[in-house]
Short mmCIF file of N, CA and C in Angstrom, two decimals:
data_model
loop_
_atom_site.label_atom_id
_atom_site.label_comp_id
_atom_site.label_asym_id
_atom_site.label_seq_id
_atom_site.Cartn_x
_atom_site.Cartn_y
_atom_site.Cartn_z
N MET A 488 -1.13 -51.02 2.69
CA MET A 488 -2.63 -50.93 2.08
C MET A 488 -3.01 -49.58 2.42
N MET A 489 -4.12 -49.07 1.48
CA MET A 489 -4.29 -47.78 1.15
C MET A 489 -5.49 -47.34 2.33
N PRO A 490 -5.65 -46.62 3.04
CA PRO A 490 -7.18 -46.29 4.04
C PRO A 490 -8.11 -45.94 3.07
N PRO A 491 -9.17 -46.51 3.33
CA PRO A 491 -10.71 -46.16 2.43
C PRO A 491 -10.79 -45.06 2.04
N ILE A 492 -10.71 -44.01 2.84
CA ILE A 492 -10.88 -42.60 2.54
C ILE A 492 -10.14 -42.27 1.62
N VAL A 493 -8.81 -42.72 1.49
CA VAL A 493 -7.86 -42.12 0.45
C VAL A 493 -8.07 -42.53 -1.18
N ARG A 494 -8.35 -43.95 -0.87
CA ARG A 494 -8.91 -44.56 -2.04
C ARG A 494 -9.87 -44.03 -2.71
N VAL A 495 -10.80 -43.53 -1.89
CA VAL A 495 -12.30 -42.80 -2.43
C VAL A 495 -11.84 -41.45 -2.98
N CYS A 496 -10.85 -40.62 -2.26
CA CYS A 496 -10.36 -39.26 -2.55
C CYS A 496 -9.42 -39.33 -4.20
N ILE A 497 -9.00 -40.36 -4.11
CA ILE A 497 -7.86 -40.62 -5.58
C ILE A 497 -8.89 -41.11 -6.35
N SER A 498 -9.99 -41.99 -6.32
CA SER A 498 -10.83 -42.24 -7.35
C SER A 498 -11.59 -41.37 -7.92
N VAL A 499 -12.09 -40.42 -7.27
CA VAL A 499 -12.86 -39.54 -7.72
C VAL A 499 -12.63 -38.67 -9.11
N ASP A 500 -13.68 -38.93 -10.02
CA ASP A 500 -13.30 -37.93 -10.95
C ASP A 500 -13.11 -36.35 -11.02
N HIS A 501 -12.46 -35.74 -11.36
CA HIS A 501 -12.21 -34.38 -11.37
C HIS A 501 -13.02 -33.75 -11.95
N ARG A 502 -13.53 -34.22 -12.82
CA ARG A 502 -14.53 -33.62 -13.87
C ARG A 502 -15.97 -33.57 -13.21
N LEU A 503 -16.20 -34.04 -12.04
CA LEU A 503 -17.48 -34.15 -11.30
C LEU A 503 -17.60 -33.32 -10.46
N ALA A 504 -16.40 -32.37 -10.57
CA ALA A 504 -16.59 -31.24 -8.90
C ALA A 504 -17.36 -30.15 -9.69
N VAL A 505 -17.45 -29.63 -10.59
CA VAL A 505 -18.14 -28.45 -11.46
C VAL A 505 -19.65 -28.85 -10.90
N PRO A 506 -19.98 -30.02 -11.44
CA PRO A 506 -21.88 -30.24 -11.52
C PRO A 506 -22.18 -30.55 -9.99
N VAL A 507 -21.24 -31.11 -9.06
CA VAL A 507 -21.49 -31.30 -7.70
C VAL A 507 -21.73 -29.86 -6.76
N ALA A 508 -20.42 -29.51 -7.05
CA ALA A 508 -20.61 -27.79 -6.94
C ALA A 508 -22.02 -27.34 -7.12
N ILE A 509 -22.24 -26.98 -8.19
CA ILE A 509 -23.53 -26.71 -8.81
C ILE A 509 -24.83 -27.02 -7.85
N ILE A 510 -24.74 -28.47 -7.81
CA ILE A 510 -26.19 -29.07 -7.13
C ILE A 510 -26.01 -28.52 -5.69
N VAL A 511 -24.97 -28.92 -4.99
CA VAL A 511 -24.80 -28.55 -3.77
C VAL A 511 -25.03 -26.61 -3.43
N PHE A 512 -24.78 -25.94 -4.35
CA PHE A 512 -25.30 -24.61 -4.39
C PHE A 512 -26.77 -24.37 -4.51
N VAL A 513 -27.43 -25.32 -5.57
CA VAL A 513 -28.76 -24.98 -5.91
C VAL A 513 -29.53 -25.60 -4.56
N CYS A 514 -29.06 -26.35 -3.87
CA CYS A 514 -29.57 -27.27 -2.74
C CYS A 514 -29.70 -26.13 -1.62
N GLN A 515 -28.42 -25.66 -1.28
CA GLN A 515 -28.38 -24.47 -0.35
C GLN A 515 -29.20 -23.44 -0.38
N LEU A 516 -29.31 -22.98 -1.69
CA LEU A 516 -30.33 -21.70 -2.28
C LEU A 516 -31.54 -22.38 -2.06
N LEU A 517 -32.15 -23.21 -2.24
CA LEU A 517 -33.47 -23.78 -2.19
C LEU A 517 -33.68 -24.11 -0.54
N SER A 518 -32.89 -24.32 0.19
CA SER A 518 -33.15 -24.89 1.74
C SER A 518 -32.87 -23.50 2.57
N SER A 519 -32.06 -22.66 2.47
CA SER A 519 -31.75 -21.53 3.02
C SER A 519 -32.99 -20.86 3.27
N PRO A 520 -33.22 -20.50 4.63
CA PRO A 520 -34.66 -19.51 4.86
C PRO A 520 -34.17 -17.95 4.39
N SER A 521 -34.78 -17.11 3.95
CA SER A 521 -34.81 -15.72 3.82
C SER A 521 -34.61 -15.13 5.14
N MET A 522 -33.93 -13.89 4.83
CA MET A 522 -33.44 -13.46 6.03
C MET A 522 -34.19 -11.85 5.85
N LYS A 523 -35.08 -11.83 6.73
CA LYS A 523 -35.65 -10.26 6.61
C LYS A 523 -34.70 -9.25 6.97
N THR A 524 -34.73 -7.77 6.49
CA THR A 524 -33.83 -7.09 7.25
C THR A 524 -35.13 -5.93 7.58
N GLU A 525 -34.66 -4.93 8.73
CA GLU A 525 -35.49 -3.90 9.01
C GLU A 525 -35.26 -2.84 8.31
N SER A 526 -34.16 -2.77 7.68
CA SER A 526 -34.03 -1.20 6.61
C SER A 526 -33.17 -1.94 5.65
N LYS A 527 -33.67 -1.03 4.33
CA LYS A 527 -32.63 -1.16 3.26
C LYS A 527 -31.48 -0.93 3.39
N ALA A 528 -30.49 -1.75 3.00
CA ALA A 528 -28.87 -1.36 3.00
C ALA A 528 -28.46 -1.04 1.75
N GLY A 529 -27.58 -0.46 1.61
CA GLY A 529 -26.97 0.12 0.20
C GLY A 529 -25.65 -0.61 0.36
N PRO A 530 -24.97 -0.47 -0.86
CA PRO A 530 -23.70 -1.22 -0.85
C PRO A 530 -22.63 -0.37 -0.16
N ALA A 531 -22.58 0.66 -0.09
CA ALA A 531 -21.55 1.76 0.65
C ALA A 531 -21.80 1.18 2.38
N ASP A 532 -22.91 0.61 2.58
CA ASP A 532 -23.27 0.41 4.28
C ASP A 532 -22.11 -0.73 4.41
N VAL A 533 -21.73 -1.54 3.74
CA VAL A 533 -20.42 -2.45 4.16
C VAL A 533 -19.18 -1.68 4.64
N PHE A 534 -18.89 -0.72 4.06
CA PHE A 534 -17.70 -0.15 4.81
C PHE A 534 -18.14 0.52 5.98
N LYS A 535 -19.40 0.59 6.46
CA LYS A 535 -19.70 1.23 7.98
C LYS A 535 -19.49 0.10 8.85
N LEU A 536 -19.42 -0.76 8.20
CA LEU A 536 -19.11 -2.01 9.09
C LEU A 536 -17.95 -1.76 9.85
N LEU A 537 -16.80 -1.07 9.06
CA LEU A 537 -15.53 -1.42 9.69
C LEU A 537 -15.15 -0.38 10.97
N ASN A 538 -16.30 0.30 11.02
CA ASN A 538 -15.96 1.55 12.59
C ASN A 538 -16.53 0.52 13.51
N ARG A 539 -16.91 -0.33 13.36
CA ARG A 539 -17.22 -1.26 14.94
C ARG A 539 -15.88 -1.84 15.01
N PRO A 540 -15.47 -1.76 16.34
CA PRO A 540 -14.47 -2.22 16.78
C PRO A 540 -13.74 -3.77 16.69
N VAL A 541 -14.52 -4.72 16.51
CA VAL A 541 -14.14 -5.83 16.37
C VAL A 541 -13.96 -6.38 14.73
N VAL A 542 -14.55 -5.69 14.07
CA VAL A 542 -14.97 -5.95 12.62
C VAL A 542 -13.39 -6.02 11.88
N ALA A 543 -13.01 -4.84 12.19
CA ALA A 543 -11.88 -4.33 11.24
C ALA A 543 -10.50 -5.92 11.56
N PRO A 544 -10.42 -5.78 12.97
CA PRO A 544 -8.95 -6.86 13.68
C PRO A 544 -9.81 -8.42 13.41
N GLY A 545 -11.17 -8.53 13.52
CA GLY A 545 -11.65 -9.68 12.79
C GLY A 545 -11.34 -9.95 11.23
N MET A 546 -11.41 -9.22 10.47
CA MET A 546 -11.16 -9.36 9.04
C MET A 546 -10.01 -9.58 8.72
N ALA A 547 -8.87 -8.90 9.41
CA ALA A 547 -7.58 -9.11 9.16
C ALA A 547 -7.15 -10.16 10.07
N GLY A 548 -7.53 -10.70 11.14
CA GLY A 548 -7.03 -12.25 11.44
C GLY A 548 -7.69 -13.35 10.58
N VAL A 549 -8.96 -13.25 10.20
CA VAL A 549 -9.41 -14.39 9.01
C VAL A 549 -8.50 -14.21 7.64
N SER A 550 -8.11 -12.98 7.27
CA SER A 550 -7.35 -12.99 6.06
C SER A 550 -6.03 -13.46 6.24
N LEU A 551 -5.32 -13.44 7.55
CA LEU A 551 -4.30 -13.68 7.76
C LEU A 551 -4.21 -15.21 7.99
N PHE A 552 -5.37 -15.68 8.89
CA PHE A 552 -5.34 -17.43 8.76
C PHE A 552 -5.67 -18.01 7.61
N SER A 553 -6.34 -17.24 6.69
CA SER A 553 -6.74 -18.15 5.36
C SER A 553 -4.94 -18.17 4.65
N MET A 554 -4.53 -16.93 4.69
CA MET A 554 -3.33 -17.13 3.84
C MET A 554 -2.33 -18.00 4.47
N GLY A 555 -2.31 -17.72 5.86
CA GLY A 555 -1.30 -19.14 6.74
C GLY A 555 -1.70 -20.55 6.21
N GLN A 556 -2.89 -20.86 6.23
CA GLN A 556 -3.45 -21.92 5.92
C GLN A 556 -2.86 -22.52 4.35
N PHE A 557 -3.19 -21.70 3.25
CA PHE A 557 -2.85 -21.94 1.86
C PHE A 557 -1.46 -21.89 1.62
N SER A 558 -0.77 -21.17 2.66
CA SER A 558 0.83 -21.15 2.44
C SER A 558 1.30 -22.40 3.02
N LEU A 559 1.00 -23.06 3.91
CA LEU A 559 1.17 -24.20 5.04
C LEU A 559 0.82 -25.31 3.75
N VAL A 560 -0.16 -25.65 3.18
CA VAL A 560 -0.48 -26.46 2.42
C VAL A 560 0.33 -26.67 1.02
N THR A 561 0.84 -25.06 0.67
CA THR A 561 1.35 -25.26 -0.48
C THR A 561 2.76 -25.71 -0.45
N TYR A 562 3.43 -25.11 0.45
CA TYR A 562 4.67 -25.65 0.95
C TYR A 562 4.70 -26.89 1.66
N LEU A 563 4.14 -27.57 2.43
CA LEU A 563 4.14 -28.50 2.93
C LEU A 563 4.22 -29.64 2.26
N ARG A 564 3.49 -29.93 1.32
CA ARG A 564 3.56 -30.79 0.30
C ARG A 564 4.99 -31.33 -0.15
N PRO A 565 5.51 -30.20 -1.04
CA PRO A 565 6.45 -30.69 -1.73
C PRO A 565 7.72 -30.99 -0.36
N TYR A 566 7.63 -30.41 0.86
CA TYR A 566 8.46 -30.72 1.93
C TYR A 566 8.18 -32.26 1.99
N LEU A 567 7.38 -32.14 2.70
CA LEU A 567 6.76 -33.89 3.10
C LEU A 567 7.19 -34.80 1.87
N GLU A 568 6.93 -34.44 0.71
CA GLU A 568 7.43 -35.57 -0.24
C GLU A 568 9.20 -35.41 -0.55
N THR A 569 9.80 -34.89 -0.21
CA THR A 569 11.21 -34.74 -0.24
C THR A 569 11.83 -35.17 1.22
N ALA A 570 11.67 -34.55 2.23
CA ALA A 570 12.15 -34.89 3.59
C ALA A 570 11.53 -36.20 4.10
N THR A 571 10.39 -36.43 3.93
CA THR A 571 9.76 -37.58 4.60
C THR A 571 9.95 -39.02 3.65
N GLN A 572 9.95 -38.85 2.13
CA GLN A 572 10.06 -39.82 1.32
C GLN A 572 8.38 -40.59 1.40
N ILE A 573 7.47 -40.08 1.82
CA ILE A 573 6.11 -40.61 2.13
C ILE A 573 5.50 -40.59 0.60
N ASP A 574 4.87 -41.74 0.31
CA ASP A 574 3.96 -41.72 -0.93
C ASP A 574 3.09 -40.55 -1.16
N VAL A 575 2.28 -40.79 -2.20
CA VAL A 575 1.30 -39.72 -2.30
C VAL A 575 0.05 -40.12 -1.58
N SER A 576 -0.38 -41.11 -1.35
CA SER A 576 -1.44 -41.82 -0.86
C SER A 576 -1.52 -41.49 0.77
N THR A 577 0.02 -41.53 1.31
CA THR A 577 -0.41 -41.27 2.88
C THR A 577 -0.08 -39.50 2.93
N LEU A 578 0.24 -39.03 1.98
CA LEU A 578 0.44 -37.57 2.07
C LEU A 578 -0.87 -37.00 1.84
N SER A 579 -1.78 -37.57 1.02
CA SER A 579 -3.16 -37.27 0.92
C SER A 579 -3.88 -37.60 2.40
N LEU A 580 -3.25 -38.65 2.98
CA LEU A 580 -4.02 -38.76 4.51
C LEU A 580 -3.77 -37.66 5.34
N VAL A 581 -2.48 -37.45 5.36
CA VAL A 581 -1.68 -36.55 6.05
C VAL A 581 -2.52 -35.14 6.03
N LEU A 582 -2.67 -34.78 5.15
CA LEU A 582 -3.36 -33.47 4.55
C LEU A 582 -4.71 -33.41 5.00
N LEU A 583 -5.46 -34.27 4.95
CA LEU A 583 -7.07 -34.61 4.92
C LEU A 583 -7.25 -34.73 6.69
N MET A 584 -5.97 -35.08 7.13
CA MET A 584 -6.16 -35.08 8.74
C MET A 584 -5.93 -33.63 9.16
N MET A 585 -4.88 -33.27 8.46
CA MET A 585 -4.73 -31.72 8.97
C MET A 585 -5.80 -31.16 9.03
N GLY A 586 -6.62 -30.91 7.94
CA GLY A 586 -7.72 -30.20 7.50
C GLY A 586 -8.75 -30.63 8.43
N ALA A 587 -9.25 -32.04 8.78
CA ALA A 587 -10.26 -32.23 9.76
C ALA A 587 -9.99 -31.94 11.24
N ALA A 588 -8.57 -31.66 11.58
CA ALA A 588 -8.09 -31.15 12.72
C ALA A 588 -8.31 -29.56 13.12
N GLY A 589 -8.13 -29.01 11.59
CA GLY A 589 -8.28 -27.59 11.81
C GLY A 589 -9.83 -27.46 11.98
N PHE A 590 -10.89 -28.35 11.09
CA PHE A 590 -12.21 -28.18 11.15
C PHE A 590 -12.85 -28.25 12.85
N VAL A 591 -12.33 -29.25 13.32
CA VAL A 591 -12.58 -29.77 14.91
C VAL A 591 -12.20 -28.29 15.52
N GLY A 592 -10.92 -28.13 15.38
CA GLY A 592 -10.54 -26.46 16.29
C GLY A 592 -11.39 -25.66 16.20
N THR A 593 -11.76 -25.57 14.78
CA THR A 593 -12.78 -24.21 14.62
C THR A 593 -14.08 -24.33 15.26
N LEU A 594 -14.56 -25.45 15.16
CA LEU A 594 -15.81 -25.97 15.76
C LEU A 594 -15.61 -25.78 17.60
N LEU A 595 -14.45 -26.16 18.09
CA LEU A 595 -13.91 -26.19 19.60
C LEU A 595 -13.82 -24.94 20.14
N ILE A 596 -13.19 -23.59 19.08
CA ILE A 596 -13.22 -22.42 19.72
C ILE A 596 -13.99 -21.61 19.54
N GLY A 597 -15.22 -21.91 19.04
CA GLY A 597 -16.63 -21.47 19.20
C GLY A 597 -17.14 -21.12 20.45
N ASN A 598 -16.97 -22.43 20.95
CA ASN A 598 -17.28 -22.42 22.64
C ASN A 598 -16.77 -21.53 23.64
N PHE A 599 -15.56 -21.53 23.05
CA PHE A 599 -14.78 -20.59 24.17
C PHE A 599 -14.82 -19.31 23.92
N LEU A 600 -15.14 -18.79 22.68
CA LEU A 600 -15.32 -17.33 22.06
C LEU A 600 -16.91 -16.88 22.50
N LYS A 601 -17.81 -17.92 22.59
CA LYS A 601 -19.15 -17.40 22.70
C LYS A 601 -19.21 -16.56 23.94
N ASN A 602 -18.91 -16.44 24.99
CA ASN A 602 -19.20 -15.73 25.93
C ASN A 602 -18.46 -14.15 25.69
N ASP A 603 -17.47 -14.22 25.11
CA ASP A 603 -16.80 -12.94 25.05
C ASP A 603 -17.48 -12.42 23.80
N LEU A 604 -17.95 -12.68 23.10
CA LEU A 604 -18.48 -12.27 21.53
C LEU A 604 -20.08 -11.63 21.86
N GLU A 605 -20.75 -12.25 22.94
CA GLU A 605 -22.27 -11.88 23.06
C GLU A 605 -22.35 -10.37 23.38
N THR A 606 -23.37 -9.50 22.62
CA THR A 606 -23.45 -8.38 22.64
C THR A 606 -24.90 -7.87 23.64
#
């Protein structure tokens, strides 16, 4: 028997993805507060951030993490299908649990890093 969350994920019509994404974007745009700045920053000021000691390694870390996650999901699916002979619904559940664990880990690591990153 398939878990309910897997049935929901499989039964969702993929043509709804773009309209739902647009609705979510508009809701975020309307509900997010405006952020006032002290000075007007130009496009070239973005590169000045790289002079800060934590920015460049942080960007490199985020880039490597993202590439690793996408590579893992890309190569893990075919491996699990052939090596473990699990069906698509179980594989979807495994990948969903992996993503949820990554989300929870991201939330938890914030508490550990909070004290080190305060200025």
